[in-house]
Amino acid sequence: MKTHPEGRLPYYRAEGPATAPPLLLGSSLGTSTALWDEVAPELAVTHRVVRWDLPGHGRSPADLIGPGATVADLAALVLALADALGVDRFAYAGVSLGGAVGLHLAVHHPDRMAALAVICSSAHFNGSKPWEERARTVREEGLAALAENANSRWFTPGFSVPRLIEDQRTADPDAYAACCDALAAFDLRDRLASITAPTLLVAGREDPATPPAHLREIADAVPGASLTEIAGASHLAPAERPEAVLTALRGHFEGYAARGTAVRREVLGDAHVDRAQARQTPFTARFQDFISRYAWGEIWTDPTLSRRERSLVTLTALVAHGHLDELAMHVRAARRNGLTPEQIGAVLLQTAVYCGVPAANSAFAVAQRVLDELDELDGPGAPDSDEGGAPGEPGEPGQSGQSGQSGERDAATAPEQA
């Protein structure tokens, strides 16, 4: 995890693979990046997650904004942060004021927005007067009184997150009041129809601050938007119902997994993927999701290398590490991707030089068996026949000493992996 506590940028926490698709998370008025503590680590399995603090909240400098600030000013801070991180396009999810920032970005900077999730937020916050009054009160009296009744505004009865209550208590009053100014002036209702990013709205069914009707208004106006209501959640749904929020966000950002599953089927065959999915259990579900999103949705879809070239690289890597069970599967995949038996043989011959003769010897035995099976089935025209036996049966020159069934073909030992 990387943090950035200083400078003219808001404080941020970055976690997840540096090469994964970026996802920025914005918090609500009065809270910090801690609002996402139960959700962000799970999202970081498949995304480069960057949480940011509002000015004067958490560890962000208070003087990033001043009196009369607007949501546009906050959005400019997000873009500056993205630029500093070298991020051009990103997915974005935000709660309340953080969600309003996301709506502004989607309307005014559509080229930067890959996908949007707006959680417990609104396209307007019931006019300017209540926010002007709150800003005046906070400037005069501080935040102690608001912190005392935060539970009733943020959570359902009997639930609390003390860390978030403390965030409210310790926020900078002037910066908090400037954020109230931004909410007072915010109204994007007449621009919602221009949003083109895939948009998800998430409402807490018990939310008194931004009731489901506010999210429904956005969903009705944004082309193709969807709405999810979470039972038992008030205004800070990621803290109160993190599992439900995580499920909604994963479903919304499923494009990578759906694309990955399609490519996985094209390369490995329907039969293999169907078996892998049929054997999926709650224990292996996250691994299967990781494979679909990252290996197949990101790496195998990168146009820098063709699928034929990726097969060449994959065959070499599997031989080098002695993963002969997966090698059998990827010999079939290589044939689907257009490699001839002669080209596969040439790859394996080169591995004898760089990976060692014994490794290449075992690999040739595996490849010969697979190619013979494909010949019997009329070549790669029957791409879904990827059952096969163990690499290197006893007495063959490619005997590897591995077990007779690979983990990916034995549901009792491990999930199908690739």
Coordinates of N, CA, C and O in Angstrom, one line a residue, residues 243-397:
E243 N -20.5 -6.0 2.8 CA -20.7 -7.1 1.9 C -21.6 -6.8 0.8 O -21.3 -7.1 -0.4
A244 N -22.7 -6.2 1.1 CA -23.7 -5.9 0.1 C -23.1 -4.8 -0.9 O -23.4 -4.9 -2.1
V245 N -22.4 -3.8 -0.4 CA -21.8 -2.8 -1.2 C -20.8 -3.4 -2.1 O -20.7 -3.1 -3.3
L246 N -20.0 -4.3 -1.5 CA -18.9 -5.0 -2.3 C -19.5 -5.8 -3.5 O -19.0 -5.7 -4.6
T247 N -20.6 -6.5 -3.2 CA -21.2 -7.3 -4.2 C -21.7 -6.4 -5.3 O -21.6 -6.7 -6.5
A248 N -22.4 -5.3 -5.0 CA -22.9 -4.4 -6.0 C -21.8 -3.8 -6.8 O -21.9 -3.7 -8.1
L249 N -20.7 -3.4 -6.2 CA -19.6 -2.8 -6.9 C -18.9 -3.8 -7.8 O -18.5 -3.5 -9.0
R250 N -18.7 -5.0 -7.3 CA -18.1 -6.0 -8.2 C -19.0 -6.3 -9.4 O -18.5 -6.5 -10.5
G251 N -20.3 -6.4 -9.2 CA -21.1 -6.6 -10.3 C -21.1 -5.5 -11.3 O -21.1 -5.8 -12.5
H252 N -21.0 -4.3 -10.8 CA -21.0 -3.1 -11.8 C -19.7 -3.1 -12.5 O -19.7 -2.8 -13.7
F253 N -18.6 -3.4 -11.9 CA -17.3 -3.3 -12.5 C -16.9 -4.7 -13.1 O -15.7 -5.0 -13.3
E254 N -17.9 -5.5 -13.5 CA -17.7 -6.8 -14.0 C -17.3 -6.9 -15.4 O -16.9 -8.0 -15.9
G255 N -17.2 -5.8 -16.1 CA -16.8 -5.8 -17.5 C -15.5 -6.5 -17.7 O -15.4 -7.3 -18.7
Y256 N -14.5 -6.4 -16.8 CA -13.3 -7.1 -16.9 C -13.4 -8.6 -16.8 O -12.9 -9.4 -17.6
A257 N -14.3 -9.0 -15.9 CA -14.5 -10.4 -15.7 C -15.3 -11.0 -16.9 O -15.0 -12.1 -17.3
A258 N -16.3 -10.3 -17.3 CA -17.1 -10.8 -18.4 C -16.2 -10.9 -19.7 O -16.3 -11.9 -20.4
R259 N -15.4 -9.9 -19.9 CA -14.5 -9.9 -21.1 C -13.5 -11.1 -20.9 O -13.2 -11.8 -21.9
G260 N -13.0 -11.2 -19.7 CA -12.0 -12.3 -19.4 C -12.6 -13.7 -19.6 O -12.0 -14.5 -20.2
T261 N -13.8 -13.8 -19.2 CA -14.5 -15.2 -19.3 C -14.7 -15.5 -20.8 O -14.5 -16.7 -21.2
A262 N -15.0 -14.5 -21.6 CA -15.2 -14.8 -23.0 C -13.9 -15.2 -23.7 O -13.8 -16.1 -24.4
V263 N -12.8 -14.5 -23.3 CA -11.5 -14.8 -23.9 C -11.0 -16.2 -23.4 O -10.5 -17.0 -24.1
R264 N -11.3 -16.4 -22.1 CA -10.9 -17.7 -21.5 C -11.6 -18.9 -22.3 O -11.0 -19.9 -22.5
R265 N -12.8 -18.7 -22.6 CA -13.6 -19.7 -23.4 C -13.0 -19.9 -24.8 O -12.9 -21.0 -25.3
E266 N -12.6 -18.8 -25.4 CA -12.1 -18.9 -26.7 C -10.8 -19.6 -26.8 O -10.5 -20.3 -27.7
V267 N -9.9 -19.4 -25.7 CA -8.6 -19.9 -25.7 C -8.6 -21.4 -25.2 O -7.9 -22.3 -25.7
L268 N -9.3 -21.6 -24.1 CA -9.2 -22.9 -23.4 C -10.4 -23.8 -23.7 O -10.3 -25.0 -23.5
G269 N -11.4 -23.3 -24.3 CA -12.6 -24.1 -24.7 C -13.7 -24.1 -23.6 O -13.5 -23.9 -22.4
D270 N -14.9 -24.2 -24.1 CA -16.1 -24.2 -23.2 C -16.1 -25.3 -22.2 O -16.4 -25.1 -21.0
A271 N -15.6 -26.5 -22.6 CA -15.7 -27.6 -21.6 C -14.8 -27.4 -20.4 O -15.2 -27.6 -19.3
H272 N -13.6 -26.8 -20.6 CA -12.7 -26.5 -19.5 C -13.3 -25.5 -18.6 O -13.4 -25.7 -17.4
V273 N -13.8 -24.4 -19.2 CA -14.4 -23.3 -18.3 C -15.6 -23.8 -17.6 O -15.9 -23.5 -16.4
D274 N -16.5 -24.6 -18.3 CA -17.7 -25.1 -17.7 C -17.3 -25.9 -16.4 O -18.0 -25.8 -15.4
R275 N -16.3 -26.8 -16.6 CA -15.9 -27.6 -15.5 C -15.4 -26.8 -14.3 O -15.7 -27.0 -13.1
A276 N -14.6 -25.8 -14.7 CA -14.0 -24.9 -13.6 C -15.1 -24.2 -12.8 O -15.1 -24.1 -11.6
Q277 N -16.1 -23.7 -13.6 CA -17.2 -23.0 -12.9 C -18.1 -23.9 -12.1 O -18.6 -23.6 -11.0
A278 N -18.3 -25.2 -12.6 CA -19.1 -26.1 -11.9 C -18.5 -26.6 -10.6 O -19.2 -26.9 -9.6
R279 N -17.2 -26.6 -10.6 CA -16.5 -27.0 -9.4 C -16.2 -25.8 -8.4 O -15.6 -26.0 -7.4
Q280 N -16.6 -24.7 -8.8 CA -16.4 -23.5 -7.9 C -17.1 -23.6 -6.6 O -18.3 -24.0 -6.6
T281 N -16.5 -23.3 -5.5 CA -17.0 -23.3 -4.2 C -16.9 -22.0 -3.6 O -16.1 -21.1 -4.1
P282 N -17.5 -21.7 -2.5 CA -17.3 -20.4 -1.8 C -15.8 -20.2 -1.5 O -15.3 -19.1 -1.5
F283 N -15.1 -21.3 -1.2 CA -13.7 -21.2 -0.9 C -12.8 -20.8 -2.1 O -11.9 -20.0 -2.0
T284 N -13.2 -21.3 -3.3 CA -12.4 -21.0 -4.5 C -13.0 -19.8 -5.3 O -12.4 -19.5 -6.4
A285 N -14.1 -19.3 -4.9 CA -14.8 -18.3 -5.8 C -13.9 -17.1 -6.1 O -13.8 -16.6 -7.2
R286 N -13.2 -16.6 -5.0 CA -12.4 -15.4 -5.2 C -11.2 -15.7 -6.2 O -10.8 -14.8 -7.0
F287 N -10.7 -16.9 -6.1 CA -9.6 -17.3 -7.1 C -10.1 -17.3 -8.5 O -9.4 -16.8 -9.4
Q288 N -11.3 -17.9 -8.7 CA -11.8 -17.9 -10.1 C -12.1 -16.5 -10.6 O -11.9 -16.2 -11.7
D289 N -12.6 -15.7 -9.7 CA -12.8 -14.3 -10.1 C -11.5 -13.6 -10.4 O -11.5 -12.8 -11.4
F290 N -10.5 -13.8 -9.7 CA -9.2 -13.3 -9.9 C -8.7 -13.7 -11.3 O -8.2 -12.9 -12.1
I291 N -8.8 -15.0 -11.6 CA -8.3 -15.5 -12.9 C -9.1 -14.9 -14.0 O -8.5 -14.4 -15.0
S292 N -10.4 -14.8 -13.9 CA -11.2 -14.2 -15.0 C -10.9 -12.7 -15.2 O -10.8 -12.3 -16.4
R293 N -10.8 -12.0 -14.1 CA -10.6 -10.6 -14.2 C -9.2 -10.2 -14.7 O -9.0 -9.4 -15.6
Y294 N -8.2 -10.8 -14.0 CA -6.8 -10.3 -14.1 C -6.1 -11.1 -15.2 O -5.6 -10.4 -16.2
A295 N -6.0 -12.4 -15.1 CA -5.3 -13.2 -16.2 C -5.9 -13.0 -17.5 O -5.2 -12.7 -18.5
W296 N -7.2 -13.3 -17.6 CA -7.9 -13.3 -18.9 C -8.5 -11.9 -19.3 O -8.5 -11.6 -20.4
G297 N -9.0 -11.2 -18.3 CA -9.6 -9.9 -18.6 C -8.7 -8.8 -18.8 O -9.0 -7.8 -19.5
E298 N -7.5 -8.9 -18.3 CA -6.5 -7.8 -18.4 C -5.3 -8.2 -19.3 O -4.9 -7.6 -20.2
I299 N -4.6 -9.4 -18.9 CA -3.4 -9.7 -19.6 C -3.7 -10.3 -21.0 O -3.1 -9.8 -22.0
W300 N -4.5 -11.3 -21.1 CA -4.8 -12.0 -22.4 C -5.5 -11.1 -23.4 O -5.6 -11.3 -24.6
T301 N -6.1 -10.0 -22.9 CA -6.9 -9.1 -23.8 C -6.0 -7.9 -24.2 O -6.4 -7.1 -25.0
D302 N -4.8 -7.7 -23.6 CA -3.9 -6.7 -24.0 C -3.5 -6.8 -25.5 O -2.9 -7.8 -25.8
P303 N -3.8 -5.9 -26.3 CA -3.5 -6.0 -27.8 C -2.0 -5.9 -28.1 O -1.6 -6.1 -29.3
T304 N -1.2 -5.6 -27.1 CA 0.3 -5.5 -27.4 C 0.8 -6.8 -28.1 O 1.7 -6.7 -29.0
L305 N 0.4 -7.9 -27.6 CA 0.8 -9.2 -28.1 C -0.4 -9.9 -28.7 O -1.5 -9.8 -28.1
S306 N -0.2 -10.6 -29.8 CA -1.3 -11.5 -30.3 C -1.5 -12.7 -29.5 O -0.6 -13.0 -28.6
R307 N -2.6 -13.4 -29.7 CA -2.8 -14.6 -28.9 C -1.8 -15.7 -29.2 O -1.3 -16.4 -28.4
R308 N -1.3 -15.7 -30.5 CA -0.3 -16.7 -30.9 C 1.0 -16.4 -30.1 O 1.6 -17.3 -29.6
E309 N 1.3 -15.1 -30.0 CA 2.6 -14.7 -29.3 C 2.4 -15.0 -27.8 O 3.4 -15.5 -27.1
R310 N 1.2 -14.8 -27.3 CA 1.0 -15.1 -25.8 C 1.1 -16.6 -25.6 O 1.6 -17.0 -24.5
S311 N 0.7 -17.4 -26.5 CA 0.8 -18.9 -26.4 C 2.3 -19.2 -26.4 O 2.7 -20.1 -25.6
L312 N 3.1 -18.6 -27.2 CA 4.5 -18.9 -27.2 C 5.2 -18.6 -25.9 O 5.9 -19.4 -25.3
V313 N 4.8 -17.4 -25.3 CA 5.3 -17.0 -24.0 C 4.9 -18.0 -22.9 O 5.6 -18.4 -22.0
T314 N 3.6 -18.3 -22.9 CA 3.0 -19.2 -21.9 C 3.6 -20.6 -21.9 O 3.9 -21.1 -20.9
L315 N 3.8 -21.2 -23.1 CA 4.4 -22.5 -23.2 C 5.8 -22.5 -22.6 O 6.1 -23.4 -21.8
T316 N 6.5 -21.5 -22.9 CA 7.9 -21.4 -22.4 C 7.9 -21.2 -20.9 O 8.7 -21.9 -20.2
A317 N 7.0 -20.4 -20.3 CA 7.0 -20.2 -18.9 C 6.6 -21.4 -18.1 O 7.1 -21.8 -17.1
L318 N 5.6 -22.2 -18.7 CA 5.2 -23.4 -18.0 C 6.3 -24.5 -18.0 O 6.4 -25.2 -17.1
V319 N 7.0 -24.6 -19.1 CA 8.1 -25.5 -19.2 C 9.2 -25.1 -18.1 O 9.7 -25.9 -17.4
A320 N 9.5 -23.8 -18.1 CA 10.5 -23.3 -17.2 C 10.2 -23.7 -15.7 O 11.1 -24.0 -15.0
H321 N 9.0 -23.6 -15.4 CA 8.6 -23.8 -14.0 C 8.1 -25.3 -13.7 O 7.7 -25.6 -12.6
G322 N 8.1 -26.1 -14.8 CA 7.7 -27.5 -14.6 C 6.2 -27.7 -14.3 O 5.8 -28.7 -13.8
H323 N 5.4 -26.8 -14.8 CA 3.9 -26.9 -14.6 C 3.4 -27.7 -15.8 O 2.7 -27.2 -16.7
L324 N 3.6 -29.0 -15.8 CA 3.3 -29.9 -16.9 C 1.8 -30.1 -17.1 O 1.4 -30.3 -18.2
D325 N 1.1 -30.1 -16.0 CA -0.4 -30.3 -16.2 C -1.0 -29.1 -16.9 O -1.8 -29.3 -17.8
E326 N -0.6 -27.9 -16.5 CA -1.0 -26.7 -17.2 C -0.5 -26.6 -18.7 O -1.1 -26.1 -19.6
L327 N 0.7 -27.2 -18.9 CA 1.3 -27.2 -20.2 C 0.4 -28.0 -21.2 O 0.2 -27.5 -22.3
A328 N -0.1 -29.1 -20.7 CA -1.0 -29.9 -21.6 C -2.2 -29.0 -22.0 O -2.6 -29.0 -23.2
M329 N -2.8 -28.3 -21.1 CA -3.9 -27.5 -21.4 C -3.5 -26.4 -22.4 O -4.3 -26.1 -23.3
H330 N -2.3 -25.8 -22.2 CA -2.0 -24.7 -23.1 C -1.4 -25.2 -24.4 O -1.2 -24.3 -25.4
V331 N -1.0 -26.4 -24.6 CA -0.7 -26.9 -25.9 C -2.0 -26.9 -26.7 O -2.0 -26.5 -27.9
R332 N -3.1 -27.4 -26.1 CA -4.4 -27.3 -26.8 C -4.7 -25.9 -27.1 O -5.2 -25.6 -28.2
A333 N -4.5 -25.0 -26.2 CA -4.8 -23.6 -26.4 C -4.0 -23.0 -27.5 O -4.4 -22.2 -28.3
A334 N -2.7 -23.4 -27.6 CA -1.8 -22.9 -28.6 C -2.3 -23.3 -30.0 O -2.3 -22.6 -31.0
R335 N -2.9 -24.6 -30.1 CA -3.4 -25.0 -31.4 C -4.7 -24.2 -31.7 O -4.9 -23.8 -32.9
R336 N -5.5 -23.8 -30.7 CA -6.6 -23.0 -31.0 C -6.2 -21.6 -31.4 O -6.8 -20.9 -32.2
N337 N -5.1 -21.1 -30.9 CA -4.6 -19.8 -31.2 C -3.8 -19.8 -32.5 O -3.2 -18.7 -32.9
G338 N -3.7 -20.9 -33.2 CA -3.1 -20.9 -34.6 C -1.7 -21.4 -34.7 O -1.2 -21.4 -35.8
L339 N -1.1 -21.9 -33.6 CA 0.2 -22.5 -33.7 C 0.2 -23.9 -34.3 O -0.7 -24.7 -34.0
T340 N 1.1 -24.2 -35.2 CA 1.2 -25.5 -35.8 C 1.9 -26.4 -34.8 O 2.7 -26.0 -34.0
P341 N 1.8 -27.8 -35.0 CA 2.6 -28.7 -34.2 C 4.1 -28.4 -34.4 O 4.9 -28.5 -33.4
E342 N 4.5 -28.0 -35.6 CA 6.0 -27.7 -35.8 C 6.4 -26.5 -35.0 O 7.5 -26.5 -34.5
Q343 N 5.6 -25.5 -34.9 CA 5.9 -24.3 -34.2 C 5.9 -24.6 -32.7 O 6.8 -24.1 -32.0
I344 N 5.0 -25.4 -32.2 CA 5.1 -25.8 -30.8 C 6.3 -26.6 -30.5 O 7.0 -26.3 -29.5
G345 N 6.7 -27.5 -31.4 CA 8.0 -28.2 -31.2 C 9.2 -27.3 -31.2 O 10.1 -27.5 -30.4
A346 N 9.1 -26.2 -32.1 CA 10.3 -25.3 -32.1 C 10.4 -24.6 -30.7 O 11.5 -24.3 -30.3
V347 N 9.2 -24.2 -30.2 CA 9.3 -23.6 -28.8 C 9.9 -24.5 -27.8 O 10.8 -24.1 -27.0
L348 N 9.4 -25.7 -27.8 CA 9.9 -26.7 -26.8 C 11.4 -26.9 -27.0 O 12.2 -27.1 -26.0
L349 N 11.9 -27.0 -28.3 CA 13.3 -27.2 -28.5 C 14.1 -26.0 -28.0 O 15.2 -26.2 -27.4
Q350 N 13.6 -24.8 -28.1 CA 14.3 -23.7 -27.6 C 14.4 -23.7 -26.0 O 15.3 -23.3 -25.4
T351 N 13.3 -24.3 -25.4 CA 13.4 -24.4 -24.0 C 14.5 -25.3 -23.5 O 15.0 -25.2 -22.4
A352 N 14.8 -26.3 -24.4 CA 15.9 -27.2 -24.0 C 17.2 -26.4 -23.8 O 18.0 -26.8 -22.9
V353 N 17.4 -25.3 -24.5 CA 18.6 -24.5 -24.4 C 18.5 -23.6 -23.1 O 19.5 -23.5 -22.4
Y354 N 17.4 -23.0 -22.9 CA 17.3 -22.0 -21.8 C 16.7 -22.6 -20.5 O 16.9 -21.9 -19.4
C355 N 16.0 -23.7 -20.6 CA 15.3 -24.2 -19.4 C 15.9 -25.6 -19.0 O 15.7 -26.0 -17.9
G356 N 16.7 -26.2 -19.8 CA 17.3 -27.4 -19.5 C 16.7 -28.6 -20.3 O 15.5 -28.6 -20.6
V357 N 17.6 -29.5 -20.7 CA 17.1 -30.7 -21.5 C 16.1 -31.5 -20.7 O 15.1 -32.0 -21.3
P358 N 16.3 -31.8 -19.4 CA 15.2 -32.6 -18.8 C 13.8 -32.0 -18.8 O 12.8 -32.7 -19.0
A359 N 13.8 -30.7 -18.6 CA 12.5 -30.0 -18.7 C 11.9 -30.1 -20.0 O 10.7 -30.3 -20.2
A360 N 12.7 -29.9 -21.1 CA 12.2 -30.0 -22.4 C 11.8 -31.4 -22.8 O 10.8 -31.6 -23.5
N361 N 12.5 -32.4 -22.3 CA 12.2 -33.8 -22.5 C 10.8 -34.1 -22.0 O 9.9 -34.7 -22.6
S362 N 10.5 -33.7 -20.7 CA 9.2 -33.9 -20.2 C 8.1 -33.1 -20.9 O 7.0 -33.6 -21.2
A363 N 8.4 -31.9 -21.4 CA 7.5 -31.1 -22.1 C 7.1 -31.7 -23.5 O 6.0 -31.7 -23.9
F364 N 8.2 -32.3 -24.1 CA 7.9 -32.9 -25.4 C 6.9 -34.1 -25.2 O 6.1 -34.4 -26.1
A365 N 7.1 -34.9 -24.2 CA 6.2 -36.0 -23.9 C 4.8 -35.6 -23.7 O 3.9 -36.2 -24.3
V366 N 4.6 -34.5 -23.0 CA 3.3 -34.0 -22.7 C 2.7 -33.5 -24.0 O 1.5 -33.8 -24.4
A367 N 3.4 -32.7 -24.8 CA 2.9 -32.1 -26.0 C 2.6 -33.2 -27.0 O 1.6 -33.1 -27.8
Q368 N 3.5 -34.2 -27.1 CA 3.2 -35.3 -28.1 C 1.9 -36.0 -27.7 O 1.1 -36.3 -28.6
R369 N 1.6 -36.3 -26.5 CA 0.4 -36.9 -26.1 C -0.8 -36.1 -26.5 O -1.8 -36.6 -27.0
V370 N -0.7 -34.8 -26.2 CA -1.9 -33.9 -26.5 C -2.1 -33.8 -28.0 O -3.2 -33.9 -28.5
L371 N -1.0 -33.7 -28.7 CA -1.1 -33.6 -30.2 C -1.7 -34.8 -30.8 O -2.5 -34.8 -31.7
D372 N -1.3 -36.0 -30.3 CA -1.9 -37.3 -30.7 C -3.4 -37.3 -30.4 O -4.1 -37.8 -31.3
E373 N -3.8 -36.9 -29.2 CA -5.2 -36.8 -28.9 C -6.0 -36.0 -29.9 O -7.0 -36.3 -30.3
L374 N -5.4 -34.8 -30.2 CA -6.1 -33.9 -31.1 C -6.2 -34.5 -32.5 O -7.1 -34.3 -33.2
D375 N -5.1 -35.2 -32.9 CA -5.1 -35.8 -34.2 C -6.3 -36.9 -34.3 O -7.0 -37.0 -35.3
E376 N -6.4 -37.6 -33.2 CA -7.5 -38.6 -33.2 C -8.9 -38.0 -33.2 O -9.8 -38.6 -33.7
L377 N -9.0 -36.7 -32.7 CA -10.2 -36.0 -32.7 C -10.3 -35.1 -33.9 O -11.1 -34.1 -33.9
D378 N -9.5 -35.3 -34.9 CA -9.5 -34.5 -36.1 C -9.0 -33.1 -35.9 O -9.5 -32.1 -36.3
G379 N -7.9 -33.0 -35.1 CA -7.2 -31.8 -34.9 C -7.9 -30.8 -34.0 O -8.8 -31.2 -33.2
P380 N -7.6 -29.6 -34.1 CA -8.1 -28.6 -33.2 C -9.6 -28.2 -33.5 O -10.2 -27.4 -32.8
G381 N -10.2 -28.9 -34.4 CA -11.6 -28.7 -34.7 C -12.5 -29.2 -33.6 O -13.7 -28.9 -33.5
A382 N -11.9 -30.0 -32.6 CA -12.7 -30.4 -31.4 C -12.0 -29.8 -30.2 O -11.4 -30.5 -29.4
P383 N -12.1 -28.5 -30.1 CA -11.2 -27.8 -29.1 C -11.6 -28.0 -27.6 O -10.9 -27.7 -26.7
D384 N -12.8 -28.6 -27.4 CA -13.2 -28.7 -26.0 C -12.8 -30.0 -25.3 O -13.2 -30.3 -24.2
S385 N -12.1 -30.9 -26.1 CA -11.7 -32.1 -25.5 C -10.3 -31.9 -24.8 O -9.3 -32.1 -25.5
D386 N -10.4 -31.5 -23.6 CA -9.1 -31.2 -22.9 C -9.0 -32.0 -21.6 O -8.5 -31.6 -20.6
E387 N -9.6 -33.2 -21.6 CA -9.5 -34.0 -20.4 C -8.1 -34.5 -20.2 O -7.4 -34.1 -19.4
G388 N -7.7 -35.5 -21.1 CA -6.3 -35.9 -21.1 C -5.9 -36.6 -19.8 O -6.6 -36.6 -18.8
G389 N -4.8 -37.3 -19.8 CA -4.3 -38.0 -18.6 C -3.1 -37.2 -18.0 O -3.0 -36.0 -18.3
A390 N -2.4 -37.8 -17.2 CA -1.3 -37.1 -16.5 C -0.1 -37.0 -17.5 O 0.1 -37.7 -18.4
P391 N 0.7 -35.9 -17.3 CA 1.9 -35.7 -18.1 C 2.9 -36.8 -17.8 O 3.2 -37.1 -16.6
G392 N 3.4 -37.5 -18.8 CA 4.5 -38.4 -18.6 C 4.0 -39.6 -17.8 O 4.3 -39.8 -16.7
E393 N 3.2 -40.5 -18.5 CA 2.8 -41.7 -17.8 C 4.1 -42.6 -17.6 O 5.1 -42.5 -18.2
P394 N 4.0 -43.5 -16.6 CA 5.2 -44.4 -16.3 C 5.7 -45.1 -17.6 O 4.9 -45.6 -18.4
G395 N 7.0 -45.0 -17.7 CA 7.7 -45.7 -18.9 C 7.9 -44.7 -20.0 O 8.7 -45.1 -20.9
E396 N 7.2 -43.6 -20.0 CA 7.5 -42.6 -21.1 C 8.7 -41.8 -20.8 O 9.0 -41.6 -19.6
P397 N 9.4 -41.2 -21.8 CA 10.6 -40.4 -21.5 C 10.2 -39.2 -20.8 O 11.2 -38.6 -20.2

